[in-house]
């Protein structure tokens, strides 16, 4: 898993990207939901390779 933070195309807001995380689809969606709830933010799943 790699994680990076960058500001680009988000109106100056900080974005954290988690990449190369391998797990079953259902587990990834559950993890995303938990991360969004813990951070108090919205979020989305992007798969540039799909």
Backbone as a chain_set.jsonl record, in Angstrom:
{"seq": "XXXXXXXXXXXXXXXXXXXXXXXXXXXXXXXXXXXXXXXXXXXXXXXXXX", "coords": {"N": [[0.857, -1.166, 0.0], [0.533, 2.172, -0.806], [0.653, 5.567, 0.161], [-0.185, 8.898, -0.387], [-0.135, 12.476, -0.275], [-1.58, 15.196, -1.924], [-2.107, 18.309, -3.683], [-4.064, 19.091, -6.102], [-6.124, 20.101, -8.623], [-8.241, 20.116, -6.878], [-9.299, 22.387, -5.852], [-7.453, 23.525, -4.109], [-7.634, 22.021, -1.837], [-6.458, 19.559, 0.432], [-5.622, 16.308, -0.529], [-5.707, 12.881, 0.121], [-4.325, 10.008, -1.14], [-4.707, 6.58, -1.39], [-3.061, 3.872, -2.6], [-2.625, 0.825, -4.485], [-3.779, -1.091, -2.802], [-4.691, -4.191, -1.934], [-7.436, -6.212, -1.735], [-10.487, -8.044, -1.227], [-13.365, -6.851, -3.068], [-15.669, -6.161, -1.501], [-14.551, -5.784, 1.036], [-12.872, -3.601, 0.555], [-14.736, -1.581, -0.018], [-16.057, -1.436, 2.448], [-13.949, -0.607, 4.082], [-13.395, 1.906, 2.95], [-15.75, 3.243, 3.635], [-15.506, 3.263, 6.445], [-13.158, 4.797, 6.747], [-13.983, 7.266, 5.671], [-15.992, 7.949, 7.518], [-14.509, 8.132, 9.899], [-12.796, 10.236, 9.303], [-14.564, 12.223, 8.868], [-15.357, 13.103, 6.379], [-16.146, 13.225, 2.859], [-15.627, 10.87, 0.244], [-14.132, 8.966, -2.38], [-13.946, 6.134, -4.533], [-11.481, 5.367, -6.782], [-10.387, 3.834, -9.652], [-7.939, 3.812, -11.631], [-6.843, 1.96, -13.354], [-8.862, 0.348, -14.157]], "CA": [[0.0, 0.0, 0.0], [1.241, 3.44, -0.837], [-0.243, 6.666, 0.502], [0.436, 10.184, -0.669], [-1.027, 13.623, -0.187], [-1.273, 16.183, -2.947], [-3.114, 19.329, -3.917], [-4.124, 19.342, -7.538], [-7.444, 19.946, -9.173], [-9.228, 19.973, -5.805], [-9.579, 23.706, -5.293], [-6.51, 23.805, -3.036], [-7.861, 21.136, -0.695], [-5.527, 18.45, 0.552], [-6.193, 15.018, -0.912], [-4.881, 11.73, 0.452], [-4.613, 8.884, -2.037], [-4.177, 5.282, -0.981], [-2.975, 3.081, -3.825], [-2.117, -0.555, -4.459], [-4.35, -1.818, -1.681], [-5.31, -5.386, -2.491], [-8.393, -6.897, -0.858], [-11.752, -8.269, -1.932], [-14.153, -5.644, -3.329], [-16.536, -5.833, -0.364], [-13.703, -5.276, 2.119], [-12.409, -2.261, 0.181], [-15.855, -0.655, 0.143], [-16.277, -1.275, 3.891], [-12.834, 0.198, 4.588], [-13.624, 3.281, 2.494], [-16.826, 3.798, 4.457], [-14.951, 3.512, 7.779], [-12.214, 5.915, 6.658], [-14.757, 8.496, 5.498], [-16.668, 8.254, 8.784], [-13.5, 8.536, 10.888], [-12.235, 11.529, 8.915], [-15.635, 13.204, 8.778], [-15.298, 13.654, 5.029], [-16.612, 12.397, 1.756], [-14.511, 10.245, -0.44], [-14.554, 8.161, -3.506], [-13.062, 5.091, -4.996], [-11.07, 5.533, -8.171], [-9.522, 2.763, -10.136], [-7.477, 4.276, -12.955], [-6.461, 0.831, -14.186], [-10.063, -0.387, -14.574]], "C": [[0.9, 1.224, 0.0], [0.221, 4.537, -0.551], [0.494, 7.954, 0.204], [-0.588, 11.288, -0.541], [-0.608, 14.621, -1.257], [-2.42, 17.164, -3.067], [-3.11, 19.603, -5.41], [-5.524, 19.096, -8.042], [-8.538, 19.792, -8.126], [-9.515, 21.312, -5.148], [-8.678, 24.043, -4.112], [-6.679, 22.932, -1.809], [-6.871, 19.982, -0.721], [-6.253, 17.141, 0.265], [-5.218, 13.933, -0.51], [-5.303, 10.582, -0.441], [-3.947, 7.631, -1.492], [-4.211, 4.397, -2.213], [-2.428, 1.69, -3.543], [-2.588, -1.34, -3.239], [-5.122, -2.997, -2.255], [-6.154, -6.09, -1.434], [-9.64, -7.157, -1.687], [-12.574, -6.98, -2.012], [-14.996, -5.228, -2.129], [-15.727, -5.251, 0.799], [-13.206, -3.865, 1.811], [-13.519, -1.232, 0.365], [-16.143, -0.401, 1.624], [-15.185, -0.403, 4.505], [-13.009, 1.658, 4.188], [-14.696, 3.961, 3.337], [-16.316, 4.144, 5.85], [-13.996, 4.705, 7.768], [-12.947, 7.243, 6.511], [-15.438, 8.907, 6.795], [-15.669, 8.762, 9.821], [-12.941, 9.923, 10.585], [-13.302, 12.615, 8.857], [-15.687, 13.866, 7.415], [-16.018, 12.743, 4.058], [-15.402, 11.756, 1.124], [-15.037, 9.42, -1.584], [-13.509, 7.137, -3.85], [-12.747, 5.374, -6.449], [-10.136, 4.406, -8.528], [-9.058, 3.126, -11.543], [-7.116, 3.107, -13.888], [-7.67, 0.067, -14.702], [-10.719, 0.25, -15.772]], "O": [[1.897, 1.287, 0.719], [-0.933, 4.448, -0.971], [1.679, 8.081, 0.514], [-1.786, 11.047, -0.685], [0.582, 14.857, -1.466], [-3.54, 16.906, -2.626], [-2.22, 20.289, -5.912], [-6.053, 17.993, -7.902], [-9.651, 19.379, -8.454], [-9.937, 21.353, -3.992], [-9.092, 24.768, -3.208], [-5.941, 23.086, -0.836], [-6.498, 19.495, -1.788], [-7.356, 16.904, 0.757], [-4.021, 14.05, -0.773], [-6.478, 10.222, -0.499], [-2.758, 7.635, -1.175], [-5.271, 4.194, -2.807], [-1.847, 1.431, -2.49], [-1.848, -2.17, -2.712], [-6.098, -2.812, -2.982], [-5.657, -6.503, -0.387], [-9.823, -6.548, -2.741], [-12.488, -6.125, -1.13], [-15.027, -4.047, -1.781], [-16.182, -4.323, 1.467], [-13.129, -3.026, 2.709], [-13.268, -0.129, 0.852], [-16.443, 0.729, 2.01], [-15.468, 0.443, 5.353], [-12.794, 2.553, 5.005], [-14.556, 5.127, 3.706], [-16.651, 5.201, 6.385], [-14.023, 5.531, 8.681], [-12.581, 8.232, 7.146], [-15.458, 10.09, 7.136], [-15.954, 9.719, 10.541], [-12.649, 10.694, 11.499], [-12.976, 13.801, 8.802], [-16.019, 15.046, 7.301], [-16.439, 11.639, 4.402], [-14.266, 12.09, 1.462], [-16.241, 9.212, -1.727], [-12.337, 7.267, -3.496], [-13.651, 5.596, -7.255], [-9.212, 4.078, -7.785], [-9.713, 2.784, -12.528], [-7.095, 3.284, -15.106], [-7.533, -0.775, -15.59], [-11.741, -0.242, -16.251]]}, "num_chains": 1, "name": "protein.A"}
